[in-house]
Amino acid sequence: MPSHLSADRPAAQPPGRGSVEALITQTRRLKGDVDAVRRDAQSDGSDPEERWQRALYDLALHQLDDLDQHLAQLRDGPLPVAPATGEALPAAAVPVASGEADRGSLLSRVGSAEWNLLTDEASWSGELYQILGLVPDTPALTLDELPSLVLDDDRARLTAMVTDCLVDAKPIDGEFRVVRPDGLLRTVHMMGEPVLDADGSTASMWAVLRDVSELRRSQRTVRETRDSLQRHRHQAQTEHRLAVELQEAVLPPWRGSLRLPRRGPQTLDLAARHLPSETGALIGGDWYDAIELSDGDTLLSVGDLTGHGVTVTSGMAMLLGALRGMAMAGTQPGQLMVWLNQLLDATVQPALGSAVCCRYRPATRTLVWAQAGHPAPLLFRDGTGCVLSAPDGVLLGATSAAGYGQAEVTLEPGDLLLLHTDGLVPGRWGSPRSSEAESGGGADSLDRLLGLAPRFGTAGTAQDCVRAVVEEFGESGREDEACVLIAKVSE
């Protein structure tokens, strides 16, 4: 502030040097902590939420850096002001070779100025020359000349601020962008007041000008990443809603128990359950299905298309629709897998899938089935359970020339057949996607499933058996969704 204002205002008492040093120490310690957290949070930048967090860390560091340097200025005293006569400036005021202001020093980012309206003289600090990219030994620009550095779009704003200050004695508090002689665009924040003479008219105007380019850049980054994150979340919510609606539309509409075929002896008592993932956000490609075919046979299938989201769910819908159509045309399970594999291999979006398909003939109680990289069905009979011996079959989509075998088993009245996707139990036992590290947990899960045989023996319906499976493995808390389908041969 100009010295002649001190007669009108009481002198401010500076804080003790020791207390300022303590504040500087605390600020720098906090800067170090924030910077350490920022480095630990670094990633490849592909996730919008992570980009937003990183931008907030950068902004916090800029703010703490500003506080640190303001405290340093408070400790070291006011900035020197160069007279308009062009006397030599301190060495610290000489612009750096690159033309960029030194971000590490407050003296290169905050400058001061006074414009005397009576003499039309201007006095600038050396730091203001550096901010504006001007040579220090040139005369300071007058208020009429200052707009020549300002971006065209911001000149009217600067003119209005200066006019309000000089005519209406309003304080200045605003920003404008300047184009330096070296071509760099900087954002400057200006705070100032009119200086009144004895008769109350404006004699001069003083101002403090601060280069806030980096701060505004950080704020723009935060705003842009926040907007990007909001768009990402909205898109994710929309896709999740579409995936849920598509899944609900494709999976069988029946709830509780179902008996197929609907007429005749040796029917199957059927029950199934879809178990969502813990968060409910991972909608994938798991399915179960049971339909009566035109010749009276019953088709049972479960499957899983890898991945999550509406694209995977739509792929699952495509496979399930194709499976139903080909089965209605009389295609046997092994050939069904061959054509499903070719269909998945020909899709635009490459994917892998697993499936098991069974065709039950009620007249002979014969079950013909095939599998593609999927856990084999479990057969429970007379209080014990076993895994059916699986025919050859690799994952759907793994290779276009894959062949798939068939197996056949004759069921007896009271037999119970359990089909499930590999999200039901940990370890993914029986799936080619299993790793050696998973095999131990998978064997334990298989034992737990087979251990349900006594409970299945006393259960009255297939629905009761499904409840027993859910009670054993849990309806919530799972990492991935799963399906379970149980068919019980009528006695």
C-alpha angles and dihedrals in degrees: 000000000000115000095237090066092065092079090062098045133047114254113255116236110232117229119255114280091234094056091049091050089052091052090049091051092050092047093051092047090053090048089055092050093049092047091051091052090047092053092048090052095053116124139158090286096237094121116077093212092054091049089052093050091048091051090051090052090051091050092049090052091051091051093048090047089053091050091049092052095043088054089049090054090048089053096045098043136242124333116261116250119216116223119241089245089080101247117173115284128219115278090245089066095062110109116250117250095254093054091236119124113248103257091198096065129061090207089068094049104044124054136168135217142181127200116200109209094192096056097023089231126142129206120198133182117238090248091061089056088052094048091050093042095239129143108260098226094058120097115270115254118257122232088262091052098043095080089063088078095045124097111258093243091055102043094090090053093052092046091051093049093050093044092051089050096048099038104031099024092237119158116250119238115155148097137247136171123245130200108218121214089253089059097252117140114222132180114225127195113207127198120177149142137213117253111220127208126219095282093051097254122129111266100172144343127232127193144176113221122198130192103231097167096118092044092052090046090055091047091050089050091051092047094047094047091046090052090046091050091050090051090047091051092047091050091047091050091049093048091047091052091049091048091051093048092047092048092050090049094051104041116083112282095219120106128194115008131351130189120211134221090031093216133039136034128300094043124169121242102217134194132164142176135200112212115200125214119267096262096037088222096100103079106176141168103280116136144171127193142178123180137163112241127219093257093053096261120128123232118211122184142161127181148159131217112203120248136029138261140056094305092057093043091052089049089052090051090052093051094045092048091049092047092052093047096048092045091052087054090058100258113159121234097256094051089043089061092048092055094041088053091051091047093052091045090054097051121110092235108059114223143155125234141179127208146164121208126191130186114199120201108200095195092064098017087235122157117202113187146168134190139204111206091314135130109271120245118267119231120206119195133163095353098312135089136211140178114251113240105255125227119226117287136140128206117294110258094020095108132359096223098052120140125210128207130210133227129198131204132174114228126211130216109280094024116139125210121200122197123178144161119248095253089074095078133022119256097040090238115199094024125113086225090069119111125214089251090059097049095085094054090044093055090051091050091050090053089051091051094047088045089067090073095101091051091048089051092059096039115108100209142017087253090060089052092052089052089053091053092049091048091051099046101026133246094234139033096053122138094220136026121259143188130214125191124186126191121188120194111231116243 
